[in-house]
Amino acid sequence: GAGVSQSPSNKVTEKGKDVELRCDPISGHTALYWYRQSLGQGLEFLIYFQGNSAPDKSGLPSDRFSAERTGGSVSTLTIQRTQQEDSAVYLCASSFGSSTGGYGYTFGSGTRLTVV
Amino acid sequence: SQKIEQNSEALNIQEGKTATLTCNYTNYSPAYLQWYRQDPGRGPVFLLLIRENEKEKRKERLKVTFDTTLKQSLFHITASQPADSATYLCALDATGGFKTIFGAGTRLFVKA
């Protein structure tokens, strides 16, 4: 597609429920990243995919968080048993190469997750 | 640990003036430094990338400098316009790493 598409744009969920966030990157972009941004904070790295594999999962906050990418395209970030501290904007980005290749990222508009 | 610092105070300037934003980093040897613009409710938008062996890069009204000795980057917007009002994020790629680390950003307000 023309840009990085994320869905849903907003999600309100009850504490303890599971949520799935979807990211559809730019066609042909092999690298995909998930970040989250809390109010007034910088972007917190979660996970990086190159193709379907995830060489760097170091940013996932706990084992309640998982992500997968299929067909080298769409990625899903799943949060199980959501907690209030999970409330944030979850941003997905894709790029033509890995970050160390010196390519800028194209970000989606994010999913605003609110856990009540 | 690796740290990026951007001025948390908002920068207010008059239209037509040059805005200068600062990004400092510690415990880091970045291969690349990037600047992004973020508007409320939107994801960041990539503006410029500068490599560690480059001192300066320009794009239209934007200029970025990269001083690896001072561990600092300056981001300049010349002839600023109210439409330039946004949050500007500095981001660094660690040499040999996969991820890009972002600063918290500096809010810029350009008054007409």
PDB file of C-alpha atoms in Angstrom:
ATOM      1  CA  GLY A   1       0.000   0.000   0.000  1.00  0.00           C
ATOM      2  CA  ALA A   2       0.939   3.657  -0.088  1.00  0.00           C
ATOM      3  CA  GLY A   3       1.730   3.834   3.592  1.00  0.00           C
ATOM      4  CA  VAL A   4       1.901   1.807   6.777  1.00  0.00           C
ATOM      5  CA  SER A   5      -1.584   0.890   7.893  1.00  0.00           C
ATOM      6  CA  GLN A   6      -2.464   0.049  11.504  1.00  0.00           C
ATOM      7  CA  SER A   7      -5.708  -1.217  12.922  1.00  0.00           C
ATOM      8  CA  PRO A   8      -7.653  -0.540  14.961  1.00  0.00           C
ATOM      9  CA  SER A   9      -6.872   3.142  15.369  1.00  0.00           C
ATOM     10  CA  ASN A  10      -8.373   3.093  18.851  1.00  0.00           C
ATOM     11  CA  LYS A  11      -9.000   0.226  21.231  1.00  0.00           C
ATOM     12  CA  VAL A  12     -10.542   0.333  24.669  1.00  0.00           C
ATOM     13  CA  THR A  13     -10.347  -2.928  26.570  1.00  0.00           C
ATOM     14  CA  GLU A  14     -11.003  -4.170  30.055  1.00  0.00           C
ATOM     15  CA  LYS A  15      -8.126  -5.125  32.282  1.00  0.00           C
ATOM     16  CA  GLY A  16      -7.317  -8.807  31.877  1.00  0.00           C
ATOM     17  CA  LYS A  17      -8.557  -9.127  28.292  1.00  0.00           C
ATOM     18  CA  ASP A  18      -6.319 -10.006  25.349  1.00  0.00           C
ATOM     19  CA  VAL A  19      -5.873  -7.597  22.438  1.00  0.00           C
ATOM     20  CA  GLU A  20      -4.442  -7.925  18.939  1.00  0.00           C
ATOM     21  CA  LEU A  21      -2.980  -5.003  17.057  1.00  0.00           C
ATOM     22  CA  ARG A  22      -2.349  -5.236  13.346  1.00  0.00           C
ATOM     23  CA  CYS A  23       0.244  -3.623  11.107  1.00  0.00           C
ATOM     24  CA  ASP A  24       0.313  -3.713   7.314  1.00  0.00           C
ATOM     25  CA  PRO A  25       3.690  -2.363   6.153  1.00  0.00           C
ATOM     26  CA  ILE A  26       4.641  -0.794   2.865  1.00  0.00           C
ATOM     27  CA  SER A  27       4.889  -3.422   0.153  1.00  0.00           C
ATOM     28  CA  GLY A  28       8.496  -4.484  -0.358  1.00  0.00           C
ATOM     29  CA  HIS A  29       9.730  -3.241   3.015  1.00  0.00           C
ATOM     30  CA  THR A  30      11.538  -6.155   4.604  1.00  0.00           C
ATOM     31  CA  ALA A  31      12.086  -4.573   8.021  1.00  0.00           C
ATOM     32  CA  LEU A  32       9.223  -3.990  10.451  1.00  0.00           C
ATOM     33  CA  TYR A  33       9.338  -2.476  13.925  1.00  0.00           C
ATOM     34  CA  TRP A  34       6.924  -2.068  16.815  1.00  0.00           C
ATOM     35  CA  TYR A  35       7.298   0.805  19.244  1.00  0.00           C
ATOM     36  CA  ARG A  36       5.034   2.181  21.919  1.00  0.00           C
ATOM     37  CA  GLN A  37       4.674   5.749  23.060  1.00  0.00           C
ATOM     38  CA  SER A  38       3.202   6.799  26.367  1.00  0.00           C
ATOM     39  CA  LEU A  39       1.865  10.321  26.873  1.00  0.00           C
ATOM     40  CA  GLY A  40       4.693  12.821  26.728  1.00  0.00           C
ATOM     41  CA  GLN A  41       7.302  10.092  26.444  1.00  0.00           C
ATOM     42  CA  GLY A  42       9.684   9.018  23.746  1.00  0.00           C
ATOM     43  CA  LEU A  43       9.218   5.939  21.632  1.00  0.00           C
ATOM     44  CA  GLU A  44       9.996   2.677  23.392  1.00  0.00           C
ATOM     45  CA  PHE A  45      11.335  -0.079  21.137  1.00  0.00           C
ATOM     46  CA  LEU A  46       9.459  -3.379  21.363  1.00  0.00           C
ATOM     47  CA  ILE A  47      10.491  -5.719  18.544  1.00  0.00           C
ATOM     48  CA  TYR A  48      12.157  -5.812  15.130  1.00  0.00           C
ATOM     49  CA  PHE A  49      11.372  -8.172  12.247  1.00  0.00           C
ATOM     50  CA  GLN A  50      13.514  -8.828   9.199  1.00  0.00           C
ATOM     51  CA  GLY A  51      11.274 -10.818   6.892  1.00  0.00           C
ATOM     52  CA  ASN A  52       9.416 -13.267   9.099  1.00  0.00           C
ATOM     53  CA  SER A  53      12.096 -13.650  11.740  1.00  0.00           C
ATOM     54  CA  ALA A  54      12.581 -11.434  14.781  1.00  0.00           C
ATOM     55  CA  PRO A  55      16.312 -10.912  15.421  1.00  0.00           C
ATOM     56  CA  ASP A  56      15.599  -8.480  18.238  1.00  0.00           C
ATOM     57  CA  LYS A  57      12.777  -9.027  20.730  1.00  0.00           C
ATOM     58  CA  SER A  58      14.632  -7.314  23.537  1.00  0.00           C
ATOM     59  CA  GLY A  59      12.073  -4.557  24.007  1.00  0.00           C
ATOM     60  CA  LEU A  60       9.053  -6.713  24.769  1.00  0.00           C
ATOM     61  CA  PRO A  61       8.159  -5.714  28.367  1.00  0.00           C
ATOM     62  CA  SER A  62       6.955  -9.103  29.556  1.00  0.00           C
ATOM     63  CA  ASP A  63       5.893 -12.543  28.379  1.00  0.00           C
ATOM     64  CA  ARG A  64       2.358 -11.168  28.009  1.00  0.00           C
ATOM     65  CA  PHE A  65       3.573  -9.487  24.827  1.00  0.00           C
ATOM     66  CA  SER A  66       4.181 -11.422  21.629  1.00  0.00           C
ATOM     67  CA  ALA A  67       4.369 -10.595  17.951  1.00  0.00           C
ATOM     68  CA  GLU A  68       4.474 -12.441  14.706  1.00  0.00           C
ATOM     69  CA  ARG A  69       4.891 -11.607  11.073  1.00  0.00           C
ATOM     70  CA  THR A  70       3.658 -13.822   8.294  1.00  0.00           C
ATOM     71  CA  GLY A  71       4.581 -13.855   4.618  1.00  0.00           C
ATOM     72  CA  GLY A  72       7.110 -11.126   5.252  1.00  0.00           C
ATOM     73  CA  SER A  73       4.223  -8.683   5.359  1.00  0.00           C
ATOM     74  CA  VAL A  74       1.468  -8.218   7.939  1.00  0.00           C
ATOM     75  CA  SER A  75       2.438  -8.256  11.604  1.00  0.00           C
ATOM     76  CA  THR A  76       0.300  -8.771  14.686  1.00  0.00           C
ATOM     77  CA  LEU A  77       1.224  -7.629  18.185  1.00  0.00           C
ATOM     78  CA  THR A  78      -0.689  -9.502  20.874  1.00  0.00           C
ATOM     79  CA  ILE A  79      -0.981  -8.421  24.480  1.00  0.00           C
ATOM     80  CA  GLN A  80      -2.434 -11.012  26.822  1.00  0.00           C
ATOM     81  CA  ARG A  81      -4.103 -10.241  30.135  1.00  0.00           C
ATOM     82  CA  THR A  82      -3.835  -6.507  29.583  1.00  0.00           C
ATOM     83  CA  GLN A  83      -2.898  -4.242  32.476  1.00  0.00           C
ATOM     84  CA  GLN A  84      -3.519  -0.530  32.894  1.00  0.00           C
ATOM     85  CA  GLU A  85       0.177   0.190  32.405  1.00  0.00           C
ATOM     86  CA  ASP A  86      -0.144  -1.222  28.884  1.00  0.00           C
ATOM     87  CA  SER A  87      -2.169   1.864  27.906  1.00  0.00           C
ATOM     88  CA  ALA A  88      -0.185   3.705  25.232  1.00  0.00           C
ATOM     89  CA  VAL A  89      -0.027   4.373  21.520  1.00  0.00           C
ATOM     90  CA  TYR A  90       1.448   1.398  19.705  1.00  0.00           C
ATOM     91  CA  LEU A  91       3.301   2.425  16.575  1.00  0.00           C
ATOM     92  CA  CYS A  92       4.429   0.233  13.727  1.00  0.00           C
ATOM     93  CA  ALA A  93       7.107   1.247  11.240  1.00  0.00           C
ATOM     94  CA  SER A  94       8.644  -0.346   8.195  1.00  0.00           C
ATOM     95  CA  SER A  95      11.772   0.341   6.190  1.00  0.00           C
ATOM     96  CA  PHE A  96      13.463  -0.932   3.072  1.00  0.00           C
ATOM     97  CA  GLY A  97      16.428  -2.348   4.976  1.00  0.00           C
ATOM     98  CA  SER A  98      17.511  -2.803   8.544  1.00  0.00           C
ATOM     99  CA  SER A  99      18.051   0.254  10.676  1.00  0.00           C
ATOM    100  CA  THR A 100      21.793  -0.148  10.378  1.00  0.00           C
ATOM    101  CA  GLY A 101      21.391   0.174   6.631  1.00  0.00           C
ATOM    102  CA  GLY A 102      20.715   3.834   7.237  1.00  0.00           C
ATOM    103  CA  TYR A 103      17.153   3.942   5.984  1.00  0.00           C
ATOM    104  CA  GLY A 104      14.555   6.083   7.657  1.00  0.00           C
ATOM    105  CA  TYR A 105      11.388   4.508   8.923  1.00  0.00           C
ATOM    106  CA  THR A 106       7.851   5.013   7.664  1.00  0.00           C
ATOM    107  CA  PHE A 107       5.454   4.952  10.598  1.00  0.00           C
ATOM    108  CA  GLY A 108       1.771   4.200  10.749  1.00  0.00           C
ATOM    109  CA  SER A 109      -0.604   6.442  12.686  1.00  0.00           C
ATOM    110  CA  GLY A 110      -0.639   4.030  15.589  1.00  0.00           C
ATOM    111  CA  THR A 111      -3.197   2.220  17.703  1.00  0.00           C
ATOM    112  CA  ARG A 112      -4.231   4.051  20.862  1.00  0.00           C
ATOM    113  CA  LEU A 113      -4.811   1.370  23.480  1.00  0.00           C
ATOM    114  CA  THR A 114      -6.690   2.219  26.649  1.00  0.00           C
ATOM    115  CA  VAL A 115      -7.016  -0.412  29.359  1.00  0.00           C
ATOM    116  CA  VAL A 116      -9.800   0.342  31.844  1.00  0.00           C
TER     117      VAL A 116
ATOM    118  CA  SER B   1      23.250   2.800  29.400  1.00  0.00           C
ATOM    119  CA  GLN B   2      22.605   4.553  26.097  1.00  0.00           C
ATOM    120  CA  LYS B   3      20.802   7.839  26.530  1.00  0.00           C
ATOM    121  CA  ILE B   4      19.420  10.515  24.226  1.00  0.00           C
ATOM    122  CA  GLU B   5      18.541  13.950  25.576  1.00  0.00           C
ATOM    123  CA  GLN B   6      16.388  16.529  23.900  1.00  0.00           C
ATOM    124  CA  ASN B   7      15.234  19.751  25.486  1.00  0.00           C
ATOM    125  CA  SER B   8      11.925  18.948  27.137  1.00  0.00           C
ATOM    126  CA  GLU B   9      10.931  22.610  27.232  1.00  0.00           C
ATOM    127  CA  ALA B  10       8.965  23.817  24.258  1.00  0.00           C
ATOM    128  CA  LEU B  11      10.686  26.185  21.872  1.00  0.00           C
ATOM    129  CA  ASN B  12       8.694  29.268  20.903  1.00  0.00           C
ATOM    130  CA  ILE B  13       9.913  31.363  17.985  1.00  0.00           C
ATOM    131  CA  GLN B  14       8.584  34.018  15.649  1.00  0.00           C
ATOM    132  CA  GLU B  15       7.724  33.223  12.058  1.00  0.00           C
ATOM    133  CA  GLY B  16      10.667  33.823   9.736  1.00  0.00           C
ATOM    134  CA  LYS B  17      13.319  33.131  12.368  1.00  0.00           C
ATOM    135  CA  THR B  18      15.586  30.094  12.481  1.00  0.00           C
ATOM    136  CA  ALA B  19      14.629  27.363  14.933  1.00  0.00           C
ATOM    137  CA  THR B  20      17.489  25.335  16.409  1.00  0.00           C
ATOM    138  CA  LEU B  21      16.843  22.097  18.269  1.00  0.00           C
ATOM    139  CA  THR B  22      19.480  20.116  20.144  1.00  0.00           C
ATOM    140  CA  CYS B  23      20.031  16.403  20.569  1.00  0.00           C
ATOM    141  CA  ASN B  24      22.718  15.105  22.925  1.00  0.00           C
ATOM    142  CA  TYR B  25      23.631  11.489  23.505  1.00  0.00           C
ATOM    143  CA  THR B  26      25.816   9.522  25.912  1.00  0.00           C
ATOM    144  CA  ASN B  27      27.322   6.036  26.144  1.00  0.00           C
ATOM    145  CA  TYR B  28      26.782   5.648  22.457  1.00  0.00           C
ATOM    146  CA  SER B  29      28.595   5.330  19.139  1.00  0.00           C
ATOM    147  CA  PRO B  30      25.852   5.817  16.575  1.00  0.00           C
ATOM    148  CA  ALA B  31      26.373   4.989  12.933  1.00  0.00           C
ATOM    149  CA  TYR B  32      23.439   7.180  11.926  1.00  0.00           C
ATOM    150  CA  LEU B  33      21.358   9.935  13.395  1.00  0.00           C
ATOM    151  CA  GLN B  34      17.865  10.697  12.227  1.00  0.00           C
ATOM    152  CA  TRP B  35      15.342  13.472  12.763  1.00  0.00           C
ATOM    153  CA  TYR B  36      11.589  12.967  12.640  1.00  0.00           C
ATOM    154  CA  ARG B  37       8.595  15.265  12.894  1.00  0.00           C
ATOM    155  CA  GLN B  38       5.526  14.198  14.856  1.00  0.00           C
ATOM    156  CA  ASP B  39       2.160  15.917  14.818  1.00  0.00           C
ATOM    157  CA  PRO B  40      -0.500  15.216  17.502  1.00  0.00           C
ATOM    158  CA  GLY B  41      -2.283  11.924  16.919  1.00  0.00           C
ATOM    159  CA  ARG B  42       0.074  10.915  14.119  1.00  0.00           C
ATOM    160  CA  GLY B  43       3.116   8.700  13.776  1.00  0.00           C
ATOM    161  CA  PRO B  44       6.543  10.285  13.325  1.00  0.00           C
ATOM    162  CA  VAL B  45       7.539  11.332   9.813  1.00  0.00           C
ATOM    163  CA  PHE B  46      11.130  10.833   8.679  1.00  0.00           C
ATOM    164  CA  LEU B  47      12.923  14.066   7.753  1.00  0.00           C
ATOM    165  CA  LEU B  48      16.678  13.578   7.490  1.00  0.00           C
ATOM    166  CA  LEU B  49      19.397  11.017   8.152  1.00  0.00           C
ATOM    167  CA  ILE B  50      23.063  11.879   8.684  1.00  0.00           C
ATOM    168  CA  ARG B  51      25.906   9.392   8.901  1.00  0.00           C
ATOM    169  CA  GLU B  52      28.733   9.446  11.448  1.00  0.00           C
ATOM    170  CA  ASN B  53      31.258  10.493   8.795  1.00  0.00           C
ATOM    171  CA  GLU B  54      29.119  13.433   7.666  1.00  0.00           C
ATOM    172  CA  LYS B  55      29.275  16.797   9.407  1.00  0.00           C
ATOM    173  CA  GLU B  56      26.238  18.445   7.878  1.00  0.00           C
ATOM    174  CA  LYS B  57      23.252  17.644   5.699  1.00  0.00           C
ATOM    175  CA  ARG B  58      20.652  19.943   4.165  1.00  0.00           C
ATOM    176  CA  LYS B  59      17.191  19.466   2.726  1.00  0.00           C
ATOM    177  CA  GLU B  60      15.256  22.520   1.626  1.00  0.00           C
ATOM    178  CA  ARG B  61      14.867  24.703   4.766  1.00  0.00           C
ATOM    179  CA  LEU B  62      16.281  21.992   7.053  1.00  0.00           C
ATOM    180  CA  LYS B  63      19.888  21.573   8.141  1.00  0.00           C
ATOM    181  CA  VAL B  64      21.321  18.929  10.449  1.00  0.00           C
ATOM    182  CA  THR B  65      24.797  18.820  11.946  1.00  0.00           C
ATOM    183  CA  PHE B  66      26.430  15.845  13.641  1.00  0.00           C
ATOM    184  CA  ASP B  67      29.380  16.293  15.988  1.00  0.00           C
ATOM    185  CA  THR B  68      30.602  12.887  17.165  1.00  0.00           C
ATOM    186  CA  THR B  69      33.200  14.521  19.443  1.00  0.00           C
ATOM    187  CA  LEU B  70      30.611  16.580  21.310  1.00  0.00           C
ATOM    188  CA  LYS B  71      28.072  13.751  20.921  1.00  0.00           C
ATOM    189  CA  GLN B  72      25.556  16.271  19.677  1.00  0.00           C
ATOM    190  CA  SER B  73      23.318  16.998  16.718  1.00  0.00           C
ATOM    191  CA  LEU B  74      21.724  20.327  15.904  1.00  0.00           C
ATOM    192  CA  PHE B  75      18.574  20.571  13.799  1.00  0.00           C
ATOM    193  CA  HIS B  76      17.850  23.908  12.139  1.00  0.00           C
ATOM    194  CA  ILE B  77      14.710  25.113  10.386  1.00  0.00           C
ATOM    195  CA  THR B  78      15.347  28.365   8.526  1.00  0.00           C
ATOM    196  CA  ALA B  79      12.614  30.860   7.620  1.00  0.00           C
ATOM    197  CA  SER B  80      10.293  29.030  10.011  1.00  0.00           C
ATOM    198  CA  GLN B  81       6.545  28.972   9.382  1.00  0.00           C
ATOM    199  CA  PRO B  82       3.568  28.274  11.666  1.00  0.00           C
ATOM    200  CA  ALA B  83       3.144  24.999   9.731  1.00  0.00           C
ATOM    201  CA  ASP B  84       6.511  23.890  11.140  1.00  0.00           C
ATOM    202  CA  SER B  85       4.948  23.717  14.608  1.00  0.00           C
ATOM    203  CA  ALA B  86       5.260  20.103  15.753  1.00  0.00           C
ATOM    204  CA  THR B  87       7.358  17.834  17.965  1.00  0.00           C
ATOM    205  CA  TYR B  88      10.751  16.945  16.562  1.00  0.00           C
ATOM    206  CA  LEU B  89      12.370  13.655  17.536  1.00  0.00           C
ATOM    207  CA  CYS B  90      16.015  12.744  17.365  1.00  0.00           C
ATOM    208  CA  ALA B  91      16.837   9.073  16.792  1.00  0.00           C
ATOM    209  CA  LEU B  92      20.063   7.093  16.812  1.00  0.00           C
ATOM    210  CA  ASP B  93      21.036   3.751  15.339  1.00  0.00           C
ATOM    211  CA  ALA B  94      23.576   1.895  17.417  1.00  0.00           C
ATOM    212  CA  THR B  95      26.518   0.570  15.457  1.00  0.00           C
ATOM    213  CA  GLY B  96      25.952  -3.131  14.823  1.00  0.00           C
ATOM    214  CA  GLY B  97      22.524  -3.059  16.393  1.00  0.00           C
ATOM    215  CA  PHE B  98      19.110  -3.556  14.901  1.00  0.00           C
ATOM    216  CA  LYS B  99      17.028  -0.982  16.655  1.00  0.00           C
ATOM    217  CA  THR B 100      16.751   2.769  16.538  1.00  0.00           C
ATOM    218  CA  ILE B 101      16.453   4.601  19.835  1.00  0.00           C
ATOM    219  CA  PHE B 102      14.364   7.766  19.992  1.00  0.00           C
ATOM    220  CA  GLY B 103      14.573  10.835  22.171  1.00  0.00           C
ATOM    221  CA  ALA B 104      11.445  12.181  23.855  1.00  0.00           C
ATOM    222  CA  GLY B 105      11.285  15.091  21.409  1.00  0.00           C
ATOM    223  CA  THR B 106      11.145  18.868  21.579  1.00  0.00           C
ATOM    224  CA  ARG B 107       7.910  20.729  20.911  1.00  0.00           C
ATOM    225  CA  LEU B 108       8.306  23.682  18.524  1.00  0.00           C
ATOM    226  CA  PHE B 109       5.765  26.499  18.289  1.00  0.00           C
ATOM    227  CA  VAL B 110       6.150  29.021  15.479  1.00  0.00           C
ATOM    228  CA  LYS B 111       4.064  32.141  15.976  1.00  0.00           C
ATOM    229  CA  ALA B 112       2.728  34.165  13.060  1.00  0.00           C
TER     230      ALA B 112
END
